[in-house]
Each structure stands twice: as C-alpha cells, then as structure tokens.
Amino acid sequence: MPFFLIIFSFLGIGCPAARAADLTDHLSGDAKVPWQISADTVEYDAANTTYHARGNVVIEKQKTRLVADRVAFNRQAMTASATGNVVMTVDNDVLTGNQIDLDMNHETGVLHDGSIFFNKTHFYIRGQCIEKTGKDTYRAERASVTSCDGDRPDWVITGRQVKVTVEGYGSANHALFKVRQVPVLYTPYILFPVKTKRQSGLLMPEMGYSDRKGVFWDQPIFWAINDSSDATVYVNPMEERGTKVGLEYRYALSDLSFGTIMADGLKDRRTDDGTEETERWAYDDDTYSRPNTDRYWLRAKIDQELPAGFSAYLDLDIVSDQDYLDDFKGGRSGYHRTLDYFESVFDRDLDTLEDNTRTNKLNINQTWSHYVFNADLLWNDNVVKRRWAEEDDTLQQLPVVMFNGLKQEVLDSGLYWDIDSEYTYFYREDGERGHRTDIHPRAYLPLRWNNFLSIEPSVGWRQTTWVMDRRTDDDLSRTSTREIYDFELDLSTEISKIMASPFGIADRIRHSIKPEVVYAYIPEQDQSDLPYFTSSDRIEEANRITYSLTNTFTARMARPAPPSSSPSPGADEPATAPPPSPTLPPQDAETVPSPETVPAFNYHRFCRFYLEQSYNIAAARENEREVLSDIYGELEIDLGRYLSVDADAEYDTYDTRFSAHNVEIRLKDNRGDQLSVEHRYKTRVNKSICGTLSVVLTDRLTVRGEYERNLMEEKDIVQGVGFLYQAQCWGMDVFFADEDGDLSVSVLINLMGVGNIGK
C-alpha cells in the first residue's frame, strides 16, 4: 500500500545536495526538502544496505518525479537502479527506458533502451545504451539524435557512437543523416551544435553559388570572450576569387558604451584592367578599372560614455576600391547585412553602396538644458581620387566645433533668443585650405492675438570670418569677413475637431488643421571674392513668402490596465537576469507604473498630410517667369502593422508635371502576407521601382519574391523568387536571384536544435 517516508531520503541520509545530481542534475534540489516515495511495497536488505521498492513506484521531490515498476537503492554505495517502464521528469525534461542505473557519488548513470528529451533545446537522444559520463556529457551506443517529435521523425542523425555535451556540441561516428527514414548523407564523422547559450565554437556555414564567386563556403568561428564581448572570424573560400577572411568584434560595457568593429579582405584572383579579357569582373556603370588584387573593407561604429556627461560616437568606413562593396554585398559580412545591423543597433547607417566617397567621423557631444556642444573630426575618403587622381581635392573638416544655444527667454521679458556658432578647419591635399568661424545669434518676439493667431517676428545677425592657409588665387585676400542680417515673420494658427471614430479600435479621432505663412528676407550681397567650402559660404538673397498647410489625424484608444505589481522570480525563474548580449546595447528594465499614474488612453497619429509652396517677391520684381516654387507635399499613413504609406512629391506648376516623387507602401495581414512597393522619380536623374512580396500559402509554406528595375534605363537590377518551408523541427529557405547580372541560387536548411546548413 502507498506510504510516505518523510525523514528517509531516497538518495541517502546525510548526503550533501551536490552529490544528489542525476542525469542532468535532475535529482538536485533543496537538501532540507525530503523525498516523497510511494510504492506498493518497500523492503530493506540490511546485509546489503539496500532499499527495494516494488509496484507503482513514484518518487518525487520539488520538480523531480521518477516512476518505475521497481527501484533499488544502495545507501552505502550511493547507487540506485530503476527498472520496468521507467519515466523520469525534471521540469520539462523527460527520460524514458527499460532501466536506469545511477551513481550519485560520481554524478553518472546509464539508461538502457531509452531516450532523453531536453526541453530547452527540444532535443532527443535515443539509443540502446545512453551513458552519462559527466555533469553535462553523454555517450550513446547505436544511437540517434533529432529535434523532431514522434516515432518517425522528419530527420534524424544516427551513429554507432554519439557523444553530446549539453550547451555544447555533439558528434557521431559513422553518421548517417536520414530524412523520413530515407538515408540521404553518410559521413565517417560529424560535429553539430547542441546549445541555446552563446558559446565559443564553429557556427553553421553558408554555402552557395554565383556567377561572380563560383562555389563558395563561408565558415564562421565564434569566440565568446567574456560576458561583455565576443568575436566572430569568417573564413570564406570562393572558387573564382580566392579566400576572404573577416573578423567581427563586439562589446557592450554599459547602456552607453558599446561598439562593433568589422574587417575583411582577400587576395583577389580576378582583376579588371580595362581589357576585354577582364570585363566580366567589371560593372557597367563603373568608368574606372580595378587592377588591384589586395582588397579590403574596414568599418566600425562605437558609442562611448565619457566623463562629465560627454559622449563619443565613432563611424569608420574605409574600402580598398570602388567595386569591393558591389562584389561582396551579400553574405554574413556583406554590405546589406552590415547596414541592417548598424541601423538596428546604433541607429546610424552607411553611405550608399554606389557612393565612392565614404564618410569617417568622430563626434564628441554634450547636451545641457539650454545648450548643445558638438565637436567633429570628419574625413571623407574618396576611393576613386585616392587611387587614380593626380590631385585629390576631397574636402575634409578637421575639426568642426559647434556650440549652440537653444531658444530661451530673456529673464521674464517675453523676448527669446538662440545662437548657432561654428568653427571649422577645412583641409584638402590639393586646393584651398583655411579656417572659418561663423556666429549667428537670433532674437524672437512671440505674440498671440485673441488666443487664435500666433505671430512671431525674428531677426538674426550673421558674422563669418575666413583665415586661409592657402588660396588658389594669390590676388585674393587670405582674411575675409562677411556680415549679413536676416528677418522672418511667422504667422500660424491651428483649428481642430474631435469626432467619433468609425473604427472599432478607437473611440475618438482628432483632426487638426494648421495653416502657416512665413515671410523671409535676406538682403543681396556680393560674395564672389569669399572662399568657398560648403553651401553656407554663399548666402543667397531672399525675399519670399512660404505658405503651408498641415492636416493631422490622431486616434484615441483605451489603454489596457497594467499589472498590479511586477512579478517576483519564482521557482521557474532566475533571481537575476542573465548578462546582456555584447552584440546589442543593454537596455534598462521597464518599470511597471502604478495604476494611478497610467493614462487612461493611448494616442496614435495615423495620418499626416503636408503641403508647401513659396512665392519669390524678388523674382517677381525682376519680371522673371517662375516666381512660384514647386508645390511640395508629404503624406504619412500609419495603420499599425496593416498599412503604412510614406510619400513625398514636388509638383512643377509651370510645366504641370511632377518634378520628383517618392512613394513607399507596406501592407500586411493577419496571416503574415506582406507586400512592400517603393517608386522613386526625379526628372532626368532617377526613375526606379522595387518591391518585395511574401505570401503564406499554408501554415508551413511561404512564397516570396523580390524585384527592382531602373525604369529610366529600362534595366532590371534585381529579380528573385523563392520559398520558405517550415515544419515542426526543420525548415528550408530556397531563393533564386539575378542581381545586376550575377545569377545565384541559395539553399538554407534549418534543423531545429542543430542550426543552419547551406546557403
């Protein structure tokens, strides 16, 4: 009959908790909590110091439960054996078999004709004999491993001998990879990851083929240096080009101090010397050859917290030649993935793929309540001029120091002021060099008429001084000054109406209309003898009126009630959070506010429509034909994850046509179907369209496509189509692409619990 033994511990009276570990520390727990045992009968063999439990044996302690027909425990040897329909569960991990033998002193054991399921990695080991050889290591004979459920898994790796380290790697001798019990691949030896935590070792490779690279293999090697930094080394042999080697180093010291440094390069077998024999390796829109074989790309972004509230931001982008980014825009370390990573982690991008001038910048910043300080070192690396031009007149700014005062009131007078000030040293290897100091204070007098019309006149006084180190015209003075004033008058008002919402998700919609008229005046001044470095060295005459209209729609939605308090760590949760990943800046934990401080509603601006045009009074006085500027408009629609529209356009009222427009539309439904279309146009400069489409055919199969075309040159840039199949324990991503004449096919197989294979 069932009974409970409260004082008697199944794993030995007085045995330390550290010695009570089972196959994966399963039989661990609080030493003060007793084991509870129920069985039909329990007998004690004093001669052999062995307890025997028989019939419906159930042994439980905290999260551990062992069920068997018979259990024998030797108190002196600290060994236990369970036989007959053995099922052991700890948390959600499950061991099943005919027999299990445990050695608590050495934390080892043997499972016969059974299987182990690791819930965290959703991983199964099955075998005739599964031996626990250490705290987290296993060896199995005539075994198989898989992450698929069921007796006939979709895929399985079998081997004469399989070794597995939890949160490490597995290996198999004479391994056979099977798909639905059909042998697909044999190898004398295989190594595969079995982990969920970041750990040093080999990552799954990417494989593929393209016309420009041939067959390639990209093997990443990951190094978990410590809790706050890691690195990845890439070895990428390519049939046509040679072997590209790369390094990516990441660190995160605090919320405000983190960075990533990437570098890769190769000794390229293929060059472009301008002859017909090498034109295959050139690009149609590139007028310069590329005879060099030593090729590289160094890029980095670093955010660093400094003393006294200062911050530093570093951007590096140095490339060997004008074709490198085009040649290696794909892959793990290519341009596209690098750009996506920098935008998501640092919220800063790279220069475009086609830009031959790469920006390198160091910024030191400090922001106070009314003032902002910035100091920049800006180096523009013109790849073409650096390599081919006899003279390099690329403009550098070393340094740029800016100190700006934000708009603020003078005592309580009702008068406001702000100031922009800047010092820059402009450097060129060839051409003019010199210093420029610019100070631009401004005074404002904001007024209000009948609480309806806002009136704000303002006047600014700009003083600029140049001191030149070198001028191309020796007849011009090396010291120049400019003083010029400007005047503005800003008139605006805003009317709004709150109405009932036709959408069930919102209860109210606020529509606001803001008309605004701005008059700007800058007197004409001869500046032809002044140095010229940037557009601010020439301030054009202005005598114009700019009028605009802004329509804004904002929805009000009821806010869900917050939880009453933050949950405390329970038995299934760690008491402290794991250290932040070094690939991303750590974030502060979100504090749950009390119900009294939470607003009752959420507000979402779902539509904004803006129109603007200028009337040039100075041009009208000169009887010029075009006194009206193009009508400029912006449209933003954001309906959450279902629809978003981002558009801007310029309309020429004299030629009655659009001179430029850009439209991007993104659609998504509840099934996960997605469509993104973008059209760009600028007269005689650019006309292109691109789009991506993803359609969910079934819960497992998704078809996707990608297309981009240069409509001006009537040339396809990218054409691609593929599908993604996702089963319970594996997935396959197949994609065919023709990108700028480079045909490629990629196949990515994801085995859950093992990783990615291919591409």
PDB file of C-alpha atoms in Angstrom, residues 400-666:
ATOM      1  CA  VAL A 400      34.219  71.109 -36.693  1.00  0.00           C
ATOM      2  CA  VAL A 401      33.344  72.646 -33.312  1.00  0.00           C
ATOM      3  CA  MET A 402      29.744  73.778 -32.748  1.00  0.00           C
ATOM      4  CA  PHE A 403      28.206  75.424 -29.709  1.00  0.00           C
ATOM      5  CA  ASN A 404      24.512  76.216 -29.978  1.00  0.00           C
ATOM      6  CA  GLY A 405      22.146  77.879 -27.556  1.00  0.00           C
ATOM      7  CA  LEU A 406      18.576  76.635 -27.775  1.00  0.00           C
ATOM      8  CA  LYS A 407      15.624  79.015 -27.918  1.00  0.00           C
ATOM      9  CA  GLN A 408      15.132  80.518 -24.456  1.00  0.00           C
ATOM     10  CA  GLU A 409      13.536  83.516 -22.775  1.00  0.00           C
ATOM     11  CA  VAL A 410      15.468  86.597 -21.671  1.00  0.00           C
ATOM     12  CA  LEU A 411      14.540  86.770 -17.992  1.00  0.00           C
ATOM     13  CA  ASP A 412      10.734  87.258 -17.954  1.00  0.00           C
ATOM     14  CA  SER A 413      10.648  89.835 -20.732  1.00  0.00           C
ATOM     15  CA  GLY A 414       8.725  87.797 -23.300  1.00  0.00           C
ATOM     16  CA  LEU A 415      11.717  88.149 -25.643  1.00  0.00           C
ATOM     17  CA  TYR A 416      13.507  84.976 -26.740  1.00  0.00           C
ATOM     18  CA  TRP A 417      16.880  84.275 -28.305  1.00  0.00           C
ATOM     19  CA  ASP A 418      19.078  81.482 -29.627  1.00  0.00           C
ATOM     20  CA  ILE A 419      22.535  81.268 -31.167  1.00  0.00           C
ATOM     21  CA  ASP A 420      24.410  78.988 -33.561  1.00  0.00           C
ATOM     22  CA  SER A 421      28.193  79.158 -33.598  1.00  0.00           C
ATOM     23  CA  GLU A 422      30.726  77.082 -35.503  1.00  0.00           C
ATOM     24  CA  TYR A 423      34.457  76.854 -36.078  1.00  0.00           C
ATOM     25  CA  THR A 424      35.790  74.643 -38.883  1.00  0.00           C
ATOM     26  CA  TYR A 425      39.206  73.961 -40.330  1.00  0.00           C
ATOM     27  CA  PHE A 426      38.890  72.861 -43.952  1.00  0.00           C
ATOM     28  CA  TYR A 427      41.698  70.711 -45.290  1.00  0.00           C
ATOM     29  CA  ARG A 428      42.481  69.448 -48.782  1.00  0.00           C
ATOM     30  CA  GLU A 429      45.589  67.708 -50.004  1.00  0.00           C
ATOM     31  CA  ASP A 430      45.268  69.822 -53.155  1.00  0.00           C
ATOM     32  CA  GLY A 431      43.313  73.072 -53.238  1.00  0.00           C
ATOM     33  CA  GLU A 432      42.284  75.780 -50.819  1.00  0.00           C
ATOM     34  CA  ARG A 433      42.635  75.304 -47.077  1.00  0.00           C
ATOM     35  CA  GLY A 434      41.625  77.514 -44.246  1.00  0.00           C
ATOM     36  CA  HIS A 435      39.703  78.347 -41.072  1.00  0.00           C
ATOM     37  CA  ARG A 436      36.120  79.556 -40.888  1.00  0.00           C
ATOM     38  CA  THR A 437      34.303  80.971 -37.875  1.00  0.00           C
ATOM     39  CA  ASP A 438      30.562  81.599 -38.054  1.00  0.00           C
ATOM     40  CA  ILE A 439      28.311  83.137 -35.366  1.00  0.00           C
ATOM     41  CA  HIS A 440      24.573  83.564 -35.874  1.00  0.00           C
ATOM     42  CA  PRO A 441      22.509  84.908 -32.928  1.00  0.00           C
ATOM     43  CA  ARG A 442      18.764  85.428 -33.333  1.00  0.00           C
ATOM     44  CA  ALA A 443      16.054  87.255 -31.370  1.00  0.00           C
ATOM     45  CA  TYR A 444      12.329  86.323 -31.300  1.00  0.00           C
ATOM     46  CA  LEU A 445       9.239  88.134 -30.072  1.00  0.00           C
ATOM     47  CA  PRO A 446       6.365  85.606 -29.948  1.00  0.00           C
ATOM     48  CA  LEU A 447       2.918  87.228 -29.795  1.00  0.00           C
ATOM     49  CA  ARG A 448      -0.633  85.923 -29.557  1.00  0.00           C
ATOM     50  CA  TRP A 449      -3.764  87.583 -30.925  1.00  0.00           C
ATOM     51  CA  ASN A 450      -7.083  86.615 -29.299  1.00  0.00           C
ATOM     52  CA  ASN A 451      -5.677  83.208 -28.448  1.00  0.00           C
ATOM     53  CA  PHE A 452      -6.174  82.375 -32.109  1.00  0.00           C
ATOM     54  CA  LEU A 453      -3.273  83.681 -34.208  1.00  0.00           C
ATOM     55  CA  SER A 454       0.397  83.145 -33.388  1.00  0.00           C
ATOM     56  CA  ILE A 455       2.695  85.938 -34.591  1.00  0.00           C
ATOM     57  CA  GLU A 456       6.449  85.635 -34.259  1.00  0.00           C
ATOM     58  CA  PRO A 457       8.848  88.141 -35.810  1.00  0.00           C
ATOM     59  CA  SER A 458      12.560  87.353 -35.535  1.00  0.00           C
ATOM     60  CA  VAL A 459      15.814  88.882 -36.695  1.00  0.00           C
ATOM     61  CA  GLY A 460      19.257  87.332 -36.976  1.00  0.00           C
ATOM     62  CA  TRP A 461      22.755  88.751 -37.406  1.00  0.00           C
ATOM     63  CA  ARG A 462      25.356  86.506 -39.047  1.00  0.00           C
ATOM     64  CA  GLN A 463      29.091  87.166 -38.849  1.00  0.00           C
ATOM     65  CA  THR A 464      31.549  84.943 -40.725  1.00  0.00           C
ATOM     66  CA  THR A 465      35.355  85.150 -40.829  1.00  0.00           C
ATOM     67  CA  TRP A 466      37.775  83.202 -43.037  1.00  0.00           C
ATOM     68  CA  VAL A 467      41.514  82.925 -42.401  1.00  0.00           C
ATOM     69  CA  MET A 468      43.113  80.991 -45.264  1.00  0.00           C
ATOM     70  CA  ASP A 469      46.279  78.901 -45.192  1.00  0.00           C
ATOM     71  CA  ARG A 470      46.273  78.543 -48.962  1.00  0.00           C
ATOM     72  CA  ARG A 471      44.300  80.185 -51.803  1.00  0.00           C
ATOM     73  CA  THR A 472      44.360  79.183 -55.439  1.00  0.00           C
ATOM     74  CA  ASP A 473      44.209  82.861 -56.467  1.00  0.00           C
ATOM     75  CA  ASP A 474      47.096  84.766 -54.887  1.00  0.00           C
ATOM     76  CA  ASP A 475      45.411  88.090 -55.683  1.00  0.00           C
ATOM     77  CA  LEU A 476      42.616  87.357 -53.209  1.00  0.00           C
ATOM     78  CA  SER A 477      42.981  88.252 -49.562  1.00  0.00           C
ATOM     79  CA  ARG A 478      43.738  85.468 -47.107  1.00  0.00           C
ATOM     80  CA  THR A 479      41.482  87.076 -44.495  1.00  0.00           C
ATOM     81  CA  SER A 480      37.830  87.741 -45.333  1.00  0.00           C
ATOM     82  CA  THR A 481      34.741  88.708 -43.358  1.00  0.00           C
ATOM     83  CA  ARG A 482      31.019  88.787 -44.026  1.00  0.00           C
ATOM     84  CA  GLU A 483      28.230  90.389 -42.034  1.00  0.00           C
ATOM     85  CA  ILE A 484      24.637  89.912 -43.046  1.00  0.00           C
ATOM     86  CA  TYR A 485      21.267  90.098 -41.336  1.00  0.00           C
ATOM     87  CA  ASP A 486      18.036  88.214 -41.985  1.00  0.00           C
ATOM     88  CA  PHE A 487      14.429  88.785 -40.970  1.00  0.00           C
ATOM     89  CA  GLU A 488      11.467  86.407 -40.616  1.00  0.00           C
ATOM     90  CA  LEU A 489       7.814  86.804 -39.758  1.00  0.00           C
ATOM     91  CA  ASP A 490       5.919  83.630 -38.868  1.00  0.00           C
ATOM     92  CA  LEU A 491       2.097  83.645 -38.778  1.00  0.00           C
ATOM     93  CA  SER A 492       0.212  80.463 -37.862  1.00  0.00           C
ATOM     94  CA  THR A 493      -2.934  79.144 -36.283  1.00  0.00           C
ATOM     95  CA  GLU A 494      -4.455  75.763 -35.583  1.00  0.00           C
ATOM     96  CA  ILE A 495      -8.050  74.584 -35.554  1.00  0.00           C
ATOM     97  CA  SER A 496      -9.199  71.119 -34.588  1.00  0.00           C
ATOM     98  CA  LYS A 497     -12.280  68.988 -34.140  1.00  0.00           C
ATOM     99  CA  ILE A 498     -12.822  65.793 -32.170  1.00  0.00           C
ATOM    100  CA  MET A 499     -15.219  63.327 -33.738  1.00  0.00           C
ATOM    101  CA  ALA A 500     -16.463  59.798 -33.176  1.00  0.00           C
ATOM    102  CA  SER A 501     -14.344  57.120 -34.738  1.00  0.00           C
ATOM    103  CA  PRO A 502     -15.716  54.833 -37.480  1.00  0.00           C
ATOM    104  CA  PHE A 503     -13.072  52.266 -36.491  1.00  0.00           C
ATOM    105  CA  GLY A 504     -13.748  49.897 -33.611  1.00  0.00           C
ATOM    106  CA  ILE A 505     -10.179  50.058 -32.341  1.00  0.00           C
ATOM    107  CA  ALA A 506     -10.502  53.791 -31.495  1.00  0.00           C
ATOM    108  CA  ASP A 507     -13.277  55.722 -29.796  1.00  0.00           C
ATOM    109  CA  ARG A 508     -12.289  59.266 -30.855  1.00  0.00           C
ATOM    110  CA  ILE A 509     -10.381  60.898 -33.716  1.00  0.00           C
ATOM    111  CA  ARG A 510      -8.890  64.371 -33.569  1.00  0.00           C
ATOM    112  CA  HIS A 511      -8.450  66.249 -36.861  1.00  0.00           C
ATOM    113  CA  SER A 512      -6.236  69.343 -36.682  1.00  0.00           C
ATOM    114  CA  ILE A 513      -5.520  71.839 -39.459  1.00  0.00           C
ATOM    115  CA  LYS A 514      -2.553  74.176 -39.182  1.00  0.00           C
ATOM    116  CA  PRO A 515      -2.091  76.882 -41.842  1.00  0.00           C
ATOM    117  CA  GLU A 516       1.189  78.799 -41.667  1.00  0.00           C
ATOM    118  CA  VAL A 517       2.712  81.723 -43.549  1.00  0.00           C
ATOM    119  CA  VAL A 518       6.386  82.650 -43.233  1.00  0.00           C
ATOM    120  CA  TYR A 519       7.977  85.744 -44.737  1.00  0.00           C
ATOM    121  CA  ALA A 520      11.793  85.639 -45.057  1.00  0.00           C
ATOM    122  CA  TYR A 521      14.130  88.433 -46.095  1.00  0.00           C
ATOM    123  CA  ILE A 522      17.915  88.366 -46.670  1.00  0.00           C
ATOM    124  CA  PRO A 523      19.470  91.348 -48.493  1.00  0.00           C
ATOM    125  CA  GLU A 524      21.537  90.853 -51.624  1.00  0.00           C
ATOM    126  CA  GLN A 525      25.281  90.902 -51.022  1.00  0.00           C
ATOM    127  CA  ASP A 526      28.285  90.347 -53.302  1.00  0.00           C
ATOM    128  CA  GLN A 527      30.190  87.295 -52.010  1.00  0.00           C
ATOM    129  CA  SER A 528      32.154  86.363 -55.146  1.00  0.00           C
ATOM    130  CA  ASP A 529      35.574  87.034 -53.605  1.00  0.00           C
ATOM    131  CA  LEU A 530      34.909  84.963 -50.488  1.00  0.00           C
ATOM    132  CA  PRO A 531      36.367  81.441 -50.064  1.00  0.00           C
ATOM    133  CA  TYR A 532      34.004  78.578 -50.891  1.00  0.00           C
ATOM    134  CA  PHE A 533      33.995  75.295 -48.972  1.00  0.00           C
ATOM    135  CA  THR A 534      30.316  74.484 -48.314  1.00  0.00           C
ATOM    136  CA  SER A 535      26.935  75.933 -49.298  1.00  0.00           C
ATOM    137  CA  SER A 536      26.839  78.182 -46.211  1.00  0.00           C
ATOM    138  CA  ASP A 537      29.723  80.185 -47.729  1.00  0.00           C
ATOM    139  CA  ARG A 538      27.211  81.643 -50.176  1.00  0.00           C
ATOM    140  CA  ILE A 539      24.020  83.042 -48.651  1.00  0.00           C
ATOM    141  CA  GLU A 540      21.570  83.842 -51.418  1.00  0.00           C
ATOM    142  CA  GLU A 541      19.245  86.823 -51.454  1.00  0.00           C
ATOM    143  CA  ALA A 542      15.776  86.003 -50.122  1.00  0.00           C
ATOM    144  CA  ASN A 543      12.552  87.945 -50.345  1.00  0.00           C
ATOM    145  CA  ARG A 544       9.833  85.326 -50.350  1.00  0.00           C
ATOM    146  CA  ILE A 545       6.636  84.172 -48.740  1.00  0.00           C
ATOM    147  CA  THR A 546       6.207  80.497 -47.898  1.00  0.00           C
ATOM    148  CA  TYR A 547       2.755  79.201 -47.103  1.00  0.00           C
ATOM    149  CA  SER A 548       1.952  75.704 -45.874  1.00  0.00           C
ATOM    150  CA  LEU A 549      -0.950  73.611 -44.645  1.00  0.00           C
ATOM    151  CA  THR A 550      -0.681  70.647 -42.283  1.00  0.00           C
ATOM    152  CA  ASN A 551      -3.507  68.161 -41.677  1.00  0.00           C
ATOM    153  CA  THR A 552      -3.064  65.711 -38.805  1.00  0.00           C
ATOM    154  CA  PHE A 553      -5.354  62.859 -37.699  1.00  0.00           C
ATOM    155  CA  THR A 554      -4.847  61.332 -34.245  1.00  0.00           C
ATOM    156  CA  ALA A 555      -6.772  58.367 -32.825  1.00  0.00           C
ATOM    157  CA  ARG A 556      -7.565  57.834 -29.150  1.00  0.00           C
ATOM    158  CA  MET A 557      -7.645  54.232 -27.906  1.00  0.00           C
ATOM    159  CA  ALA A 558      -8.365  52.828 -24.459  1.00  0.00           C
ATOM    160  CA  ARG A 559      -5.187  51.711 -22.711  1.00  0.00           C
ATOM    161  CA  PRO A 560      -5.135  48.168 -21.267  1.00  0.00           C
ATOM    162  CA  ALA A 561      -4.958  48.070 -17.484  1.00  0.00           C
ATOM    163  CA  PRO A 562      -1.369  47.455 -16.239  1.00  0.00           C
ATOM    164  CA  PRO A 563      -0.487  44.616 -13.876  1.00  0.00           C
ATOM    165  CA  SER A 564      -0.820  45.498 -10.216  1.00  0.00           C
ATOM    166  CA  SER A 565       2.842  44.806  -9.488  1.00  0.00           C
ATOM    167  CA  SER A 566       5.966  43.394 -11.052  1.00  0.00           C
ATOM    168  CA  PRO A 567       6.201  39.622 -10.756  1.00  0.00           C
ATOM    169  CA  SER A 568       8.905  38.331  -8.486  1.00  0.00           C
ATOM    170  CA  PRO A 569      11.178  35.483  -9.538  1.00  0.00           C
ATOM    171  CA  GLY A 570       9.512  32.167  -8.884  1.00  0.00           C
ATOM    172  CA  ALA A 571      10.660  28.603  -8.872  1.00  0.00           C
ATOM    173  CA  ASP A 572      10.865  28.585 -12.667  1.00  0.00           C
ATOM    174  CA  GLU A 573      12.646  31.948 -12.990  1.00  0.00           C
ATOM    175  CA  PRO A 574      16.196  33.020 -12.164  1.00  0.00           C
ATOM    176  CA  ALA A 575      16.553  35.533  -9.368  1.00  0.00           C
ATOM    177  CA  THR A 576      18.804  37.695 -11.522  1.00  0.00           C
ATOM    178  CA  ALA A 577      18.718  38.435 -15.245  1.00  0.00           C
ATOM    179  CA  PRO A 578      21.443  36.999 -17.490  1.00  0.00           C
ATOM    180  CA  PRO A 579      24.186  39.366 -18.658  1.00  0.00           C
ATOM    181  CA  PRO A 580      23.379  41.414 -21.757  1.00  0.00           C
ATOM    182  CA  SER A 581      24.450  40.185 -25.162  1.00  0.00           C
ATOM    183  CA  PRO A 582      27.535  42.086 -26.357  1.00  0.00           C
ATOM    184  CA  THR A 583      26.061  42.401 -29.846  1.00  0.00           C
ATOM    185  CA  LEU A 584      23.409  44.790 -28.612  1.00  0.00           C
ATOM    186  CA  PRO A 585      23.480  47.685 -26.143  1.00  0.00           C
ATOM    187  CA  PRO A 586      21.801  46.577 -22.914  1.00  0.00           C
ATOM    188  CA  GLN A 587      18.552  48.261 -22.034  1.00  0.00           C
ATOM    189  CA  ASP A 588      17.137  49.321 -18.705  1.00  0.00           C
ATOM    190  CA  ALA A 589      14.389  47.098 -17.370  1.00  0.00           C
ATOM    191  CA  GLU A 590      10.943  48.547 -17.950  1.00  0.00           C
ATOM    192  CA  THR A 591       9.310  49.742 -14.779  1.00  0.00           C
ATOM    193  CA  VAL A 592       5.628  48.923 -14.443  1.00  0.00           C
ATOM    194  CA  PRO A 593       3.848  52.103 -13.291  1.00  0.00           C
ATOM    195  CA  SER A 594       1.139  52.110 -10.694  1.00  0.00           C
ATOM    196  CA  PRO A 595      -2.455  52.240 -11.951  1.00  0.00           C
ATOM    197  CA  GLU A 596      -2.813  55.803 -10.608  1.00  0.00           C
ATOM    198  CA  THR A 597      -0.025  57.107 -12.908  1.00  0.00           C
ATOM    199  CA  VAL A 598      -1.066  55.306 -16.110  1.00  0.00           C
ATOM    200  CA  PRO A 599      -3.063  57.446 -18.582  1.00  0.00           C
ATOM    201  CA  ALA A 600      -6.455  56.047 -19.490  1.00  0.00           C
ATOM    202  CA  PHE A 601      -5.813  56.246 -23.241  1.00  0.00           C
ATOM    203  CA  ASN A 602      -3.183  55.717 -25.917  1.00  0.00           C
ATOM    204  CA  TYR A 603      -2.863  58.246 -28.728  1.00  0.00           C
ATOM    205  CA  HIS A 604      -1.660  57.366 -32.221  1.00  0.00           C
ATOM    206  CA  ARG A 605      -1.105  59.774 -35.123  1.00  0.00           C
ATOM    207  CA  PHE A 606      -2.214  57.668 -38.062  1.00  0.00           C
ATOM    208  CA  CYS A 607      -2.228  60.283 -40.831  1.00  0.00           C
ATOM    209  CA  ARG A 608      -0.328  63.467 -41.678  1.00  0.00           C
ATOM    210  CA  PHE A 609      -0.668  65.467 -44.905  1.00  0.00           C
ATOM    211  CA  TYR A 610       1.573  68.483 -45.541  1.00  0.00           C
ATOM    212  CA  LEU A 611       1.642  70.983 -48.442  1.00  0.00           C
ATOM    213  CA  GLU A 612       4.053  73.875 -49.020  1.00  0.00           C
ATOM    214  CA  GLN A 613       4.838  76.451 -51.716  1.00  0.00           C
ATOM    215  CA  SER A 614       6.833  79.697 -51.898  1.00  0.00           C
ATOM    216  CA  TYR A 615       6.281  82.971 -53.739  1.00  0.00           C
ATOM    217  CA  ASN A 616       9.510  84.758 -54.687  1.00  0.00           C
ATOM    218  CA  ILE A 617       8.926  88.522 -54.382  1.00  0.00           C
ATOM    219  CA  ALA A 618      12.443  89.341 -55.622  1.00  0.00           C
ATOM    220  CA  ALA A 619      11.911  87.270 -58.797  1.00  0.00           C
ATOM    221  CA  ALA A 620       8.541  88.945 -59.405  1.00  0.00           C
ATOM    222  CA  ARG A 621      10.159  92.403 -59.215  1.00  0.00           C
ATOM    223  CA  GLU A 622      12.676  91.289 -61.834  1.00  0.00           C
ATOM    224  CA  ASN A 623       9.773  90.096 -64.028  1.00  0.00           C
ATOM    225  CA  GLU A 624      11.081  86.555 -64.031  1.00  0.00           C
ATOM    226  CA  ARG A 625       8.715  83.873 -65.351  1.00  0.00           C
ATOM    227  CA  GLU A 626       8.906  81.419 -62.495  1.00  0.00           C
ATOM    228  CA  VAL A 627       8.093  83.216 -59.266  1.00  0.00           C
ATOM    229  CA  LEU A 628       6.366  80.229 -57.656  1.00  0.00           C
ATOM    230  CA  SER A 629       8.300  77.275 -56.353  1.00  0.00           C
ATOM    231  CA  ASP A 630       7.260  73.688 -56.909  1.00  0.00           C
ATOM    232  CA  ILE A 631       4.445  72.568 -54.639  1.00  0.00           C
ATOM    233  CA  TYR A 632       6.000  70.234 -52.097  1.00  0.00           C
ATOM    234  CA  GLY A 633       3.901  67.644 -50.300  1.00  0.00           C
ATOM    235  CA  GLU A 634       4.288  64.873 -47.762  1.00  0.00           C
ATOM    236  CA  LEU A 635       1.864  62.069 -46.885  1.00  0.00           C
ATOM    237  CA  GLU A 636       2.298  59.711 -43.945  1.00  0.00           C
ATOM    238  CA  ILE A 637      -0.211  56.966 -43.119  1.00  0.00           C
ATOM    239  CA  ASP A 638       0.411  54.529 -40.292  1.00  0.00           C
ATOM    240  CA  LEU A 639      -2.339  51.989 -39.557  1.00  0.00           C
ATOM    241  CA  GLY A 640      -0.185  49.848 -37.299  1.00  0.00           C
ATOM    242  CA  ARG A 641       1.104  46.640 -38.796  1.00  0.00           C
ATOM    243  CA  TYR A 642      -1.540  46.515 -41.547  1.00  0.00           C
ATOM    244  CA  LEU A 643      -0.760  49.534 -43.747  1.00  0.00           C
ATOM    245  CA  SER A 644       1.822  52.271 -43.892  1.00  0.00           C
ATOM    246  CA  VAL A 645       2.432  54.858 -46.595  1.00  0.00           C
ATOM    247  CA  ASP A 646       5.378  57.233 -46.741  1.00  0.00           C
ATOM    248  CA  ALA A 647       5.350  59.615 -49.712  1.00  0.00           C
ATOM    249  CA  ASP A 648       6.737  62.977 -50.775  1.00  0.00           C
ATOM    250  CA  ALA A 649       6.476  64.845 -54.071  1.00  0.00           C
ATOM    251  CA  GLU A 650       7.351  68.082 -55.853  1.00  0.00           C
ATOM    252  CA  TYR A 651       4.926  69.402 -58.497  1.00  0.00           C
ATOM    253  CA  ASP A 652       6.006  71.932 -61.137  1.00  0.00           C
ATOM    254  CA  THR A 653       3.031  74.261 -61.713  1.00  0.00           C
ATOM    255  CA  TYR A 654       4.600  75.764 -64.829  1.00  0.00           C
ATOM    256  CA  ASP A 655       5.264  72.517 -66.679  1.00  0.00           C
ATOM    257  CA  THR A 656       2.240  70.908 -64.966  1.00  0.00           C
ATOM    258  CA  ARG A 657       4.097  67.741 -64.031  1.00  0.00           C
ATOM    259  CA  PHE A 658       5.820  66.157 -61.068  1.00  0.00           C
ATOM    260  CA  SER A 659       9.493  67.030 -60.914  1.00  0.00           C
ATOM    261  CA  ALA A 660      10.137  64.439 -58.203  1.00  0.00           C
ATOM    262  CA  HIS A 661       8.238  61.950 -56.097  1.00  0.00           C
ATOM    263  CA  ASN A 662       8.988  59.047 -53.789  1.00  0.00           C
ATOM    264  CA  VAL A 663       6.307  56.615 -52.606  1.00  0.00           C
ATOM    265  CA  GLU A 664       6.686  53.602 -50.321  1.00  0.00           C
ATOM    266  CA  ILE A 665       3.710  51.393 -49.409  1.00  0.00           C
ATOM    267  CA  ARG A 666       3.817  48.485 -46.959  1.00  0.00           C
TER     268      ARG A 666
END
